[in-house]
PDB file of C-alpha atoms in Angstrom:
ATOM      1  CA  MET A   1      10.477 -17.311 -15.450  1.00 46.00           C
ATOM      2  CA  THR A   2      10.508 -14.027 -13.553  1.00 49.00           C
ATOM      3  CA  PRO A   3       9.647 -11.126 -15.886  1.00 48.00           C
ATOM      4  CA  PRO A   4      12.061  -8.208 -16.162  1.00 51.00           C
ATOM      5  CA  LEU A   5      11.788  -5.643 -13.408  1.00 59.00           C
ATOM      6  CA  GLY A   6      10.046  -2.604 -14.812  1.00 88.00           C
ATOM      7  CA  ASP A   7       6.832  -3.798 -16.488  1.00 96.00           C
ATOM      8  CA  ILE A   8       4.985  -2.555 -13.383  1.00 97.00           C
ATOM      9  CA  ALA A   9       6.048   1.015 -12.660  1.00 96.00           C
ATOM     10  CA  HIS A  10       4.445   1.608  -9.261  1.00 96.00           C
ATOM     11  CA  LEU A  11       1.448   1.255  -6.978  1.00 97.00           C
ATOM     12  CA  GLY A  12      -1.155   3.531  -8.556  1.00 97.00           C
ATOM     13  CA  HIS A  13      -4.193   3.753  -6.334  1.00 98.00           C
ATOM     14  CA  ILE A  14      -6.419   1.775  -3.971  1.00 98.00           C
ATOM     15  CA  GLU A  15     -10.158   1.392  -3.492  1.00 98.00           C
ATOM     16  CA  LEU A  16     -11.313   0.949   0.101  1.00 98.00           C
ATOM     17  CA  LEU A  17     -14.748  -0.112   1.312  1.00 98.00           C
ATOM     18  CA  THR A  18     -16.328   1.742   4.203  1.00 98.00           C
ATOM     19  CA  PRO A  19     -19.645   1.514   6.085  1.00 98.00           C
ATOM     20  CA  ASP A  20     -19.188   5.179   7.101  1.00 98.00           C
ATOM     21  CA  LEU A  21     -18.488   7.078   3.892  1.00 98.00           C
ATOM     22  CA  ASP A  22     -18.894  10.560   5.375  1.00 98.00           C
ATOM     23  CA  GLY A  23     -16.677   9.731   8.352  1.00 98.00           C
ATOM     24  CA  SER A  24     -14.033   8.160   6.131  1.00 98.00           C
ATOM     25  CA  VAL A  25     -14.002  11.155   3.789  1.00 98.00           C
ATOM     26  CA  ARG A  26     -13.554  13.505   6.767  1.00 98.00           C
ATOM     27  CA  PHE A  27     -10.696  11.366   8.099  1.00 98.00           C
ATOM     28  CA  PHE A  28      -8.792  11.310   4.830  1.00 98.00           C
ATOM     29  CA  THR A  29      -9.363  14.974   3.981  1.00 98.00           C
ATOM     30  CA  GLU A  30      -9.266  16.707   7.377  1.00 98.00           C
ATOM     31  CA  PHE A  31      -6.858  14.467   9.290  1.00 98.00           C
ATOM     32  CA  LEU A  32      -4.592  13.070   6.551  1.00 98.00           C
ATOM     33  CA  GLY A  33      -4.914  16.122   4.285  1.00 98.00           C
ATOM     34  CA  LEU A  34      -5.996  14.457   1.041  1.00 98.00           C
ATOM     35  CA  THR A  35      -7.931  16.467  -1.528  1.00 98.00           C
ATOM     36  CA  GLU A  36     -11.303  15.343  -2.871  1.00 98.00           C
ATOM     37  CA  ASN A  37     -11.202  15.084  -6.657  1.00 98.00           C
ATOM     38  CA  GLY A  38     -14.670  14.090  -7.763  1.00 96.00           C
ATOM     39  CA  SER A  39     -17.062  11.212  -7.325  1.00 96.00           C
ATOM     40  CA  SER A  40     -18.576   8.494  -9.500  1.00 95.00           C
ATOM     41  CA  GLY A  41     -21.108   5.754  -8.900  1.00 93.00           C
ATOM     42  CA  GLY A  42     -21.451   6.679  -5.247  1.00 96.00           C
ATOM     43  CA  SER A  43     -17.675   6.470  -4.649  1.00 98.00           C
ATOM     44  CA  VAL A  44     -15.473   9.411  -3.688  1.00 98.00           C
ATOM     45  CA  HIS A  45     -12.012   9.910  -5.219  1.00 98.00           C
ATOM     46  CA  LEU A  46      -9.219  11.551  -3.249  1.00 98.00           C
ATOM     47  CA  ARG A  47      -5.586  12.380  -3.904  1.00 98.00           C
ATOM     48  CA  THR A  48      -2.432  13.155  -1.988  1.00 98.00           C
ATOM     49  CA  TRP A  49      -0.686  16.366  -2.946  1.00 98.00           C
ATOM     50  CA  ASP A  50       2.375  14.743  -4.541  1.00 97.00           C
ATOM     51  CA  ASP A  51       0.732  11.889  -6.450  1.00 97.00           C
ATOM     52  CA  TYR A  52       0.605  12.902 -10.111  1.00 97.00           C
ATOM     53  CA  GLU A  53      -2.535  10.975 -11.125  1.00 98.00           C
ATOM     54  CA  HIS A  54      -6.226  11.780 -10.861  1.00 98.00           C
ATOM     55  CA  HIS A  55      -6.642   9.965  -7.546  1.00 98.00           C
ATOM     56  CA  SER A  56      -4.669   8.003  -4.979  1.00 98.00           C
ATOM     57  CA  LEU A  57      -7.632   6.553  -3.105  1.00 98.00           C
ATOM     58  CA  THR A  58     -11.262   5.714  -3.811  1.00 98.00           C
ATOM     59  CA  LEU A  59     -13.750   5.317  -0.953  1.00 98.00           C
ATOM     60  CA  THR A  60     -16.788   3.183  -1.737  1.00 98.00           C
ATOM     61  CA  PRO A  61     -19.788   2.747   0.590  1.00 98.00           C
ATOM     62  CA  HIS A  62     -20.296  -0.851   1.703  1.00 98.00           C
ATOM     63  CA  THR A  63     -21.652  -2.861   4.597  1.00 97.00           C
ATOM     64  CA  THR A  64     -18.136  -3.669   5.831  1.00 97.00           C
ATOM     65  CA  SER A  65     -14.619  -2.266   5.729  1.00 97.00           C
ATOM     66  CA  GLY A  66     -11.953  -3.783   3.504  1.00 97.00           C
ATOM     67  CA  ILE A  67     -10.153  -3.443   0.208  1.00 98.00           C
ATOM     68  CA  ARG A  68     -11.812  -3.843  -3.174  1.00 98.00           C
ATOM     69  CA  ARG A  69      -9.084  -2.985  -5.695  1.00 98.00           C
ATOM     70  CA  THR A  70      -5.370  -2.365  -5.879  1.00 98.00           C
ATOM     71  CA  ALA A  71      -4.355  -0.711  -9.160  1.00 98.00           C
ATOM     72  CA  LEU A  72      -0.812  -0.938 -10.508  1.00 98.00           C
ATOM     73  CA  ARG A  73       0.393   1.293 -13.337  1.00 98.00           C
ATOM     74  CA  THR A  74       2.538  -0.352 -15.978  1.00 98.00           C
ATOM     75  CA  SER A  75       5.553   1.297 -17.616  1.00 97.00           C
ATOM     76  CA  SER A  76       4.004   1.315 -21.110  1.00 97.00           C
ATOM     77  CA  GLU A  77       1.112  -0.006 -23.181  1.00 97.00           C
ATOM     78  CA  GLU A  78       3.427  -2.776 -24.388  1.00 97.00           C
ATOM     79  CA  ALA A  79       4.229  -3.716 -20.782  1.00 97.00           C
ATOM     80  CA  LEU A  80       0.502  -3.858 -19.988  1.00 98.00           C
ATOM     81  CA  GLN A  81      -0.195  -6.196 -22.882  1.00 97.00           C
ATOM     82  CA  ARG A  82       2.835  -8.319 -21.993  1.00 97.00           C
ATOM     83  CA  ARG A  83       1.656  -8.763 -18.405  1.00 97.00           C
ATOM     84  CA  VAL A  84      -1.868  -9.634 -19.575  1.00 98.00           C
ATOM     85  CA  ARG A  85      -0.530 -12.317 -21.915  1.00 97.00           C
ATOM     86  CA  GLU A  86       1.610 -13.796 -19.142  1.00 96.00           C
ATOM     87  CA  LEU A  87      -1.262 -13.759 -16.669  1.00 97.00           C
ATOM     88  CA  GLU A  88      -3.641 -15.469 -19.076  1.00 97.00           C
ATOM     89  CA  SER A  89      -0.985 -18.017 -20.107  1.00 97.00           C
ATOM     90  CA  ALA A  90      -0.655 -18.890 -16.402  1.00 96.00           C
ATOM     91  CA  GLY A  91      -4.417 -19.400 -16.126  1.00 96.00           C
ATOM     92  CA  CYS A  92      -5.131 -16.118 -14.340  1.00 95.00           C
ATOM     93  CA  GLN A  93      -8.139 -14.937 -16.292  1.00 89.00           C
ATOM     94  CA  GLY A  94      -9.274 -11.337 -15.980  1.00 96.00           C
ATOM     95  CA  ARG A  95     -11.530  -8.768 -17.559  1.00 98.00           C
ATOM     96  CA  TRP A  96     -11.138  -5.364 -19.189  1.00 98.00           C
ATOM     97  CA  THR A  97     -13.026  -2.391 -17.800  1.00 98.00           C
ATOM     98  CA  GLU A  98     -13.041   1.406 -17.895  1.00 97.00           C
ATOM     99  CA  ASP A  99     -14.795   2.271 -14.652  1.00 96.00           C
ATOM    100  CA  GLU A 100     -12.537   4.897 -13.047  1.00 97.00           C
ATOM    101  CA  PRO A 101     -12.230   8.612 -13.865  1.00 97.00           C
ATOM    102  CA  GLY A 102      -8.824   9.733 -15.094  1.00 97.00           C
ATOM    103  CA  ILE A 103      -7.797   6.161 -15.911  1.00 97.00           C
ATOM    104  CA  GLY A 104      -7.971   4.351 -19.255  1.00 97.00           C
ATOM    105  CA  LYS A 105      -8.710   0.660 -19.654  1.00 98.00           C
ATOM    106  CA  LEU A 106      -7.875  -1.563 -16.712  1.00 98.00           C
ATOM    107  CA  TYR A 107      -7.199  -5.289 -16.772  1.00 98.00           C
ATOM    108  CA  VAL A 108      -8.743  -6.657 -13.596  1.00 98.00           C
ATOM    109  CA  THR A 109      -7.586  -9.995 -12.219  1.00 98.00           C
ATOM    110  CA  GLY A 110      -6.763 -11.380  -8.766  1.00 97.00           C
ATOM    111  CA  ASP A 111      -3.998 -12.895  -6.686  1.00 98.00           C
ATOM    112  CA  PRO A 112      -4.300 -16.460  -5.311  1.00 97.00           C
ATOM    113  CA  ASP A 113      -5.903 -15.156  -2.119  1.00 97.00           C
ATOM    114  CA  GLY A 114      -8.642 -13.293  -3.990  1.00 97.00           C
ATOM    115  CA  HIS A 115      -7.448  -9.690  -3.728  1.00 98.00           C
ATOM    116  CA  GLU A 116      -8.517  -7.758  -6.821  1.00 98.00           C
ATOM    117  CA  ILE A 117      -5.511  -6.496  -8.804  1.00 98.00           C
ATOM    118  CA  ALA A 118      -5.933  -4.084 -11.729  1.00 98.00           C
ATOM    119  CA  LEU A 119      -3.246  -3.178 -14.275  1.00 98.00           C
ATOM    120  CA  TYR A 120      -3.389  -0.072 -16.470  1.00 98.00           C
ATOM    121  CA  TRP A 121      -1.233   2.255 -18.552  1.00 98.00           C
ATOM    122  CA  GLU A 122      -3.356   5.204 -19.723  1.00 98.00           C
ATOM    123  CA  SER A 123      -3.566   7.850 -17.019  1.00 98.00           C
ATOM    124  CA  GLU A 124      -4.650  11.472 -16.858  1.00 96.00           C
ATOM    125  CA  TRP A 125      -2.040  13.687 -15.203  1.00 97.00           C
ATOM    126  CA  TYR A 126      -3.582  15.907 -12.553  1.00 97.00           C
ATOM    127  CA  GLN A 127      -3.938  19.603 -13.352  1.00 96.00           C
ATOM    128  CA  ALA A 128      -4.463  21.654 -10.204  1.00 97.00           C
ATOM    129  CA  PRO A 129      -7.137  24.377 -10.234  1.00 97.00           C
ATOM    130  CA  PRO A 130      -5.938  27.927  -9.467  1.00 96.00           C
ATOM    131  CA  GLU A 131      -6.594  27.644  -5.729  1.00 96.00           C
ATOM    132  CA  LEU A 132      -4.439  24.472  -5.503  1.00 97.00           C
ATOM    133  CA  ARG A 133      -1.687  25.513  -7.894  1.00 97.00           C
ATOM    134  CA  PRO A 134       1.787  24.855  -6.417  1.00 97.00           C
ATOM    135  CA  GLY A 135       4.559  27.394  -6.105  1.00 96.00           C
ATOM    136  CA  LEU A 136       6.979  24.943  -7.712  1.00 96.00           C
ATOM    137  CA  LYS A 137       6.218  23.708 -11.217  1.00 95.00           C
ATOM    138  CA  ASN A 138       7.697  20.261 -10.532  1.00 96.00           C
ATOM    139  CA  GLN A 139       4.987  19.219  -8.053  1.00 96.00           C
ATOM    140  CA  PRO A 140       1.370  18.575  -9.076  1.00 97.00           C
ATOM    141  CA  GLN A 141      -0.423  20.372  -6.258  1.00 97.00           C
ATOM    142  CA  ALA A 142       0.247  22.803  -3.439  1.00 97.00           C
ATOM    143  CA  LYS A 143       0.929  21.125  -0.107  1.00 96.00           C
ATOM    144  CA  PRO A 144      -2.264  21.354   1.976  1.00 96.00           C
ATOM    145  CA  GLY A 145      -2.256  23.453   5.113  1.00 94.00           C
ATOM    146  CA  ARG A 146      -4.465  21.024   7.005  1.00 95.00           C
ATOM    147  CA  GLY A 147      -3.967  17.775   8.858  1.00 97.00           C
ATOM    148  CA  VAL A 148      -0.924  15.583   8.387  1.00 97.00           C
ATOM    149  CA  ALA A 149      -0.615  16.503   4.680  1.00 97.00           C
ATOM    150  CA  VAL A 150       0.761  13.095   3.677  1.00 97.00           C
ATOM    151  CA  ARG A 151       2.908  13.205   0.543  1.00 96.00           C
ATOM    152  CA  ARG A 152       1.863  10.066  -1.337  1.00 96.00           C
ATOM    153  CA  LEU A 153       0.333   6.627  -1.208  1.00 97.00           C
ATOM    154  CA  ASP A 154       3.221   4.355  -0.172  1.00 96.00           C
ATOM    155  CA  HIS A 155       2.239   0.675   0.051  1.00 97.00           C
ATOM    156  CA  VAL A 156      -0.455  -1.895   0.711  1.00 98.00           C
ATOM    157  CA  ASN A 157      -0.246  -4.811   3.140  1.00 98.00           C
ATOM    158  CA  PHE A 158      -2.550  -7.702   2.295  1.00 98.00           C
ATOM    159  CA  LEU A 159      -3.590 -10.466   4.663  1.00 97.00           C
ATOM    160  CA  ALA A 160      -3.382 -13.909   3.038  1.00 97.00           C
ATOM    161  CA  VAL A 161      -4.184 -17.455   4.083  1.00 97.00           C
ATOM    162  CA  ASP A 162      -0.909 -18.626   2.514  1.00 97.00           C
ATOM    163  CA  VAL A 163       1.772 -15.982   1.934  1.00 98.00           C
ATOM    164  CA  GLU A 164       4.156 -17.868  -0.340  1.00 98.00           C
ATOM    165  CA  PRO A 165       1.929 -18.446  -3.418  1.00 98.00           C
ATOM    166  CA  ASN A 166       0.813 -14.829  -3.305  1.00 98.00           C
ATOM    167  CA  GLY A 167       4.395 -13.603  -3.174  1.00 98.00           C
ATOM    168  CA  ASP A 168       5.232 -15.967  -6.045  1.00 98.00           C
ATOM    169  CA  PHE A 169       2.322 -14.546  -8.073  1.00 98.00           C
ATOM    170  CA  VAL A 170       3.517 -10.954  -7.659  1.00 98.00           C
ATOM    171  CA  ARG A 171       7.127 -11.978  -8.348  1.00 97.00           C
ATOM    172  CA  THR A 172       6.734 -14.289 -11.340  1.00 97.00           C
ATOM    173  CA  LEU A 173       3.761 -12.712 -13.121  1.00 97.00           C
ATOM    174  CA  LEU A 174       4.090  -9.031 -12.220  1.00 97.00           C
ATOM    175  CA  GLY A 175       7.865  -8.706 -11.875  1.00 96.00           C
ATOM    176  CA  ALA A 176       8.254  -7.636  -8.251  1.00 96.00           C
ATOM    177  CA  ARG A 177      11.402  -8.338  -6.219  1.00 96.00           C
ATOM    178  CA  PRO A 178      11.075  -9.741  -2.697  1.00 97.00           C
ATOM    179  CA  THR A 179      13.325  -7.758  -0.359  1.00 96.00           C
ATOM    180  CA  GLU A 180      12.594  -9.173   3.108  1.00 96.00           C
ATOM    181  CA  GLN A 181      10.552 -11.999   4.603  1.00 97.00           C
ATOM    182  CA  ILE A 182       9.783 -13.897   7.802  1.00 96.00           C
ATOM    183  CA  ARG A 183      10.297 -17.694   7.768  1.00 97.00           C
ATOM    184  CA  LEU A 184       8.907 -19.654  10.708  1.00 95.00           C
ATOM    185  CA  ASP A 185      10.648 -22.711  12.194  1.00 95.00           C
ATOM    186  CA  SER A 186       8.149 -24.889  10.290  1.00 96.00           C
ATOM    187  CA  GLY A 187       9.482 -23.468   7.029  1.00 96.00           C
ATOM    188  CA  ARG A 188       6.308 -21.514   6.340  1.00 96.00           C
ATOM    189  CA  ILE A 189       6.662 -17.942   5.090  1.00 97.00           C
ATOM    190  CA  ALA A 190       4.681 -15.730   7.506  1.00 96.00           C
ATOM    191  CA  ALA A 191       5.210 -12.427   5.708  1.00 96.00           C
ATOM    192  CA  GLN A 192       6.958 -11.110   2.602  1.00 98.00           C
ATOM    193  CA  TRP A 193       7.771  -7.603   1.325  1.00 97.00           C
ATOM    194  CA  LEU A 194       8.076  -6.958  -2.428  1.00 97.00           C
ATOM    195  CA  THR A 195       8.964  -3.974  -4.593  1.00 96.00           C
ATOM    196  CA  PHE A 196       8.391  -2.941  -8.207  1.00 96.00           C
ATOM    197  CA  SER A 197      10.922  -0.121  -8.101  1.00 92.00           C
ATOM    198  CA  ASN A 198      13.797   1.206  -5.996  1.00 91.00           C
ATOM    199  CA  LYS A 199      11.514   1.672  -2.993  1.00 91.00           C
ATOM    200  CA  SER A 200      12.227  -1.070  -0.508  1.00 92.00           C
ATOM    201  CA  TYR A 201       8.628  -2.311  -0.727  1.00 95.00           C
ATOM    202  CA  ASP A 202       5.320  -1.579  -2.461  1.00 96.00           C
ATOM    203  CA  VAL A 203       3.301  -4.696  -1.603  1.00 98.00           C
ATOM    204  CA  VAL A 204       3.337  -6.865   1.532  1.00 98.00           C
ATOM    205  CA  TYR A 205       1.657 -10.194   2.271  1.00 98.00           C
ATOM    206  CA  THR A 206       1.053 -11.161   5.900  1.00 97.00           C
ATOM    207  CA  GLU A 207      -0.306 -14.487   7.093  1.00 96.00           C
ATOM    208  CA  ASP A 208      -3.950 -14.265   8.168  1.00 95.00           C
ATOM    209  CA  TRP A 209      -4.465 -16.441  11.276  1.00 87.00           C
ATOM    210  CA  SER A 210      -8.251 -16.341  10.741  1.00 91.00           C
ATOM    211  CA  GLY A 211      -8.035 -18.383   7.528  1.00 91.00           C
ATOM    212  CA  THR A 212     -10.172 -15.829   5.680  1.00 93.00           C
ATOM    213  CA  GLN A 213      -9.261 -14.857   2.133  1.00 95.00           C
ATOM    214  CA  GLY A 214      -9.011 -11.397   0.553  1.00 96.00           C
ATOM    215  CA  ARG A 215      -8.598  -9.322   3.697  1.00 97.00           C
ATOM    216  CA  LEU A 216      -6.576  -6.154   4.282  1.00 97.00           C
ATOM    217  CA  HIS A 217      -3.944  -5.524   6.941  1.00 97.00           C
ATOM    218  CA  HIS A 218      -3.422  -1.841   6.107  1.00 97.00           C
ATOM    219  CA  ILE A 219      -2.706   0.802   3.505  1.00 98.00           C
ATOM    220  CA  ALA A 220       0.092   3.302   4.101  1.00 98.00           C
ATOM    221  CA  PHE A 221       0.803   6.940   3.280  1.00 98.00           C
ATOM    222  CA  ALA A 222       4.259   8.509   3.362  1.00 96.00           C
ATOM    223  CA  THR A 223       5.241  11.681   5.168  1.00 95.00           C
ATOM    224  CA  ASP A 224       8.287  13.862   4.520  1.00 92.00           C
ATOM    225  CA  THR A 225       9.910  13.438   7.925  1.00 93.00           C
ATOM    226  CA  ARG A 226       9.809  11.463  11.170  1.00 94.00           C
ATOM    227  CA  GLU A 227       8.687  14.584  12.964  1.00 95.00           C
ATOM    228  CA  GLU A 228       5.472  14.568  10.937  1.00 96.00           C
ATOM    229  CA  ILE A 229       4.707  11.107  12.336  1.00 97.00           C
ATOM    230  CA  LEU A 230       5.039  12.548  15.841  1.00 97.00           C
ATOM    231  CA  ARG A 231       2.868  15.504  14.877  1.00 97.00           C
ATOM    232  CA  ALA A 232       0.299  13.087  13.408  1.00 98.00           C
ATOM    233  CA  ALA A 233       0.103  11.319  16.778  1.00 98.00           C
ATOM    234  CA  ASP A 234      -0.639  14.651  18.479  1.00 98.00           C
ATOM    235  CA  LEU A 235      -3.262  15.504  15.854  1.00 98.00           C
ATOM    236  CA  ALA A 236      -4.864  12.079  16.286  1.00 98.00           C
ATOM    237  CA  LEU A 237      -5.061  12.595  20.042  1.00 97.00           C
ATOM    238  CA  ASP A 238      -6.606  16.049  19.604  1.00 96.00           C
ATOM    239  CA  SER A 239      -9.124  14.960  16.976  1.00 96.00           C
ATOM    240  CA  GLY A 240     -10.229  11.642  18.461  1.00 96.00           C
ATOM    241  CA  VAL A 241      -8.563   9.403  15.860  1.00 98.00           C
ATOM    242  CA  PHE A 242      -7.875   5.971  17.351  1.00 97.00           C
ATOM    243  CA  ILE A 243      -4.156   5.165  17.633  1.00 97.00           C
ATOM    244  CA  GLU A 244      -3.513   1.432  17.580  1.00 94.00           C
ATOM    245  CA  THR A 245       0.236   1.592  18.130  1.00 91.00           C
ATOM    246  CA  GLY A 246       3.272   3.804  17.648  1.00 86.00           C
ATOM    247  CA  PRO A 247       5.064   5.927  16.899  1.00 93.00           C
ATOM    248  CA  HIS A 248       7.717   3.200  16.594  1.00 91.00           C
ATOM    249  CA  LYS A 249      10.428   2.085  14.195  1.00 90.00           C
ATOM    250  CA  HIS A 250       9.975  -1.286  12.492  1.00 90.00           C
ATOM    251  CA  ALA A 251      12.947  -3.622  12.467  1.00 87.00           C
ATOM    252  CA  ILE A 252      12.001  -5.069   9.081  1.00 90.00           C
ATOM    253  CA  GLN A 253      12.340  -2.309   6.430  1.00 91.00           C
ATOM    254  CA  GLN A 254      13.267   0.190   9.195  1.00 90.00           C
ATOM    255  CA  THR A 255      10.096   2.228   8.678  1.00 91.00           C
ATOM    256  CA  PHE A 256       9.197   4.863  11.271  1.00 93.00           C
ATOM    257  CA  PHE A 257       5.429   4.514  11.634  1.00 94.00           C
ATOM    258  CA  LEU A 258       2.100   5.116  13.332  1.00 96.00           C
ATOM    259  CA  TYR A 259      -0.949   2.844  13.029  1.00 96.00           C
ATOM    260  CA  VAL A 260      -4.393   4.473  13.252  1.00 98.00           C
ATOM    261  CA  TYR A 261      -7.928   3.476  12.302  1.00 98.00           C
ATOM    262  CA  GLU A 262     -10.267   5.489  10.116  1.00 98.00           C
ATOM    263  CA  PRO A 263     -14.012   5.609  10.974  1.00 98.00           C
ATOM    264  CA  GLY A 264     -14.912   2.942   8.408  1.00 98.00           C
ATOM    265  CA  GLY A 265     -12.762   0.394  10.227  1.00 98.00           C
ATOM    266  CA  ASN A 266      -9.716   0.242   7.957  1.00 98.00           C
ATOM    267  CA  ARG A 267      -6.227   0.354   9.460  1.00 98.00           C
ATOM    268  CA  VAL A 268      -4.038   3.130   8.041  1.00 98.00           C
ATOM    269  CA  GLU A 269      -0.302   3.441   8.508  1.00 97.00           C
ATOM    270  CA  LEU A 270       1.532   6.748   8.431  1.00 97.00           C
ATOM    271  CA  CYS A 271       5.139   6.048   7.577  1.00 96.00           C
ATOM    272  CA  ASN A 272       8.444   7.712   6.845  1.00 91.00           C
ATOM    273  CA  PRO A 273      10.383   5.282   4.615  1.00 70.00           C
ATOM    274  CA  LEU A 274      11.880   7.909   2.330  1.00 63.00           C
ATOM    275  CA  THR A 275      15.493   7.428   3.384  1.00 63.00           C
ATOM    276  CA  ARG A 276      15.637   3.715   2.529  1.00 80.00           C
ATOM    277  CA  LEU A 277      15.981   2.660  -1.114  1.00 88.00           C
ATOM    278  CA  VAL A 278      17.026  -0.607  -2.702  1.00 90.00           C
ATOM    279  CA  LEU A 279      19.606   0.511  -5.237  1.00 90.00           C
ATOM    280  CA  ALA A 280      21.629  -2.711  -5.562  1.00 92.00           C
ATOM    281  CA  PRO A 281      20.556  -4.684  -8.653  1.00 90.00           C
ATOM    282  CA  ASP A 282      21.591  -7.871  -6.842  1.00 91.00           C
ATOM    283  CA  TRP A 283      19.908  -7.101  -3.528  1.00 92.00           C
ATOM    284  CA  PRO A 284      19.743 -10.339  -1.490  1.00 94.00           C
ATOM    285  CA  LEU A 285      16.454 -11.454   0.012  1.00 96.00           C
ATOM    286  CA  ILE A 286      16.765 -10.884   3.761  1.00 95.00           C
ATOM    287  CA  THR A 287      15.088 -13.612   5.810  1.00 97.00           C
ATOM    288  CA  TRP A 288      14.142 -13.140   9.460  1.00 94.00           C
ATOM    289  CA  THR A 289      13.793 -16.263  11.572  1.00 93.00           C
ATOM    290  CA  GLU A 290      11.088 -16.988  14.101  1.00 90.00           C
ATOM    291  CA  GLU A 291      13.615 -16.570  16.925  1.00 88.00           C
ATOM    292  CA  GLU A 292      14.709 -13.196  15.561  1.00 88.00           C
ATOM    293  CA  ARG A 293      11.092 -12.018  15.387  1.00 83.00           C
ATOM    294  CA  LYS A 294      10.522 -12.973  19.036  1.00 78.00           C
ATOM    295  CA  ARG A 295      12.799 -10.071  19.945  1.00 73.00           C
ATOM    296  CA  GLY A 296      10.038  -7.737  18.803  1.00 67.00           C
ATOM    297  CA  GLN A 297       9.085  -5.847  15.705  1.00 68.00           C
ATOM    298  CA  ALA A 298       9.763  -2.252  16.730  1.00 71.00           C
ATOM    299  CA  TRP A 299      12.745  -1.346  18.900  1.00 72.00           C
ATOM    300  CA  GLY A 300      12.182  -4.663  20.676  1.00 68.00           C
ATOM    301  CA  LEU A 301       8.521  -3.843  21.354  1.00 69.00           C
ATOM    302  CA  LYS A 302       5.653  -6.077  20.264  1.00 66.00           C
ATOM    303  CA  THR A 303       3.076  -3.847  18.671  1.00 49.00           C
ATOM    304  CA  ILE A 304       0.005  -5.701  17.424  1.00 57.00           C
ATOM    305  CA  GLU A 305      -0.832  -8.244  20.091  1.00 47.00           C
ATOM    306  CA  SER A 306      -3.616  -9.952  18.140  1.00 42.00           C
ATOM    307  CA  PHE A 307      -1.181 -11.414  15.619  1.00 40.00           C
ATOM    308  CA  HIS A 308       1.203 -12.652  18.319  1.00 34.00           C
ATOM    309  CA  THR A 309      -1.600 -14.146  20.370  1.00 33.00           C
ATOM    310  CA  HIS A 310      -2.827 -16.284  17.473  1.00 33.00           C
ATOM    311  CA  GLY A 311       0.525 -17.782  16.699  1.00 35.00           C
ATOM    312  CA  THR A 312       1.795 -15.517  13.945  1.00 36.00           C
ATOM    313  CA  PRO A 313       4.695 -13.179  14.807  1.00 37.00           C
ATOM    314  CA  PRO A 314       3.773  -9.493  14.737  1.00 40.00           C
ATOM    315  CA  VAL A 315       4.447  -8.037  11.313  1.00 44.00           C
ATOM    316  CA  ASP A 316       6.318  -4.938  10.196  1.00 47.00           C
ATOM    317  CA  GLY A 317       5.682  -2.755   7.181  1.00 49.00           C
TER     318      GLY A 317
END
């Protein structure tokens, strides 16, 4: 049985692995405009100016790029315990830990593809120091005057060997709603977008043609306007940041976006999805066919050739 929408409040923060910690920190602070907010165990914690928690992103040195943890905040302590009971009843064993600053106990488990998922409730609200104090009391931090100055962490797109069981895991055990998906002529689900809130999506699963488990497609940060995506492209050109594709507008979810790579090798999306919300309580799952996807993912343009070449339609989101 699908749990009631609301036990998971939102995407909290993400831990990325990077073989170039210094370069990655420079990218996220100088280009994207995040603020460093401490370090622990060799990892660096950073935050966007409008996320209310201690950190939005953790960068951890490693031999490769990739994603280590995706943390989801629950709506209450009771919701956390409810989700843990449901996960364990379904055979998804996890462990409790307290290994992040500003965060209480986390229940760490994993999706069927092996991505680490952590659930938590207790969270320390960010208190800006005097030099970062905002002019408006209803935002946590002053908007940075450097780089793109992204507003918040928006979503994560996982690669998965088999999309459907992962989407079912997030839907039935965590309470997400699927909003859009791609179904191939074979009947296989090639990608699925799911939300925990009124945002049109928080988590995406995309078929991984390599057959490798636990990989990342991208993480995404939201900007205030489309124009900031265009400005980000100019800044990337000026500062030597690699642009993979864009600016474009996705057909699925209608996100205006830019894909870039940070020095550690992780793909990062800059997106402007703020105008699209799912407000209907009976929102129907929108399914795109293989033929419809052949028309292109962004204004009729194919954007990431590697996915198309290996037999999986290019993915939005």
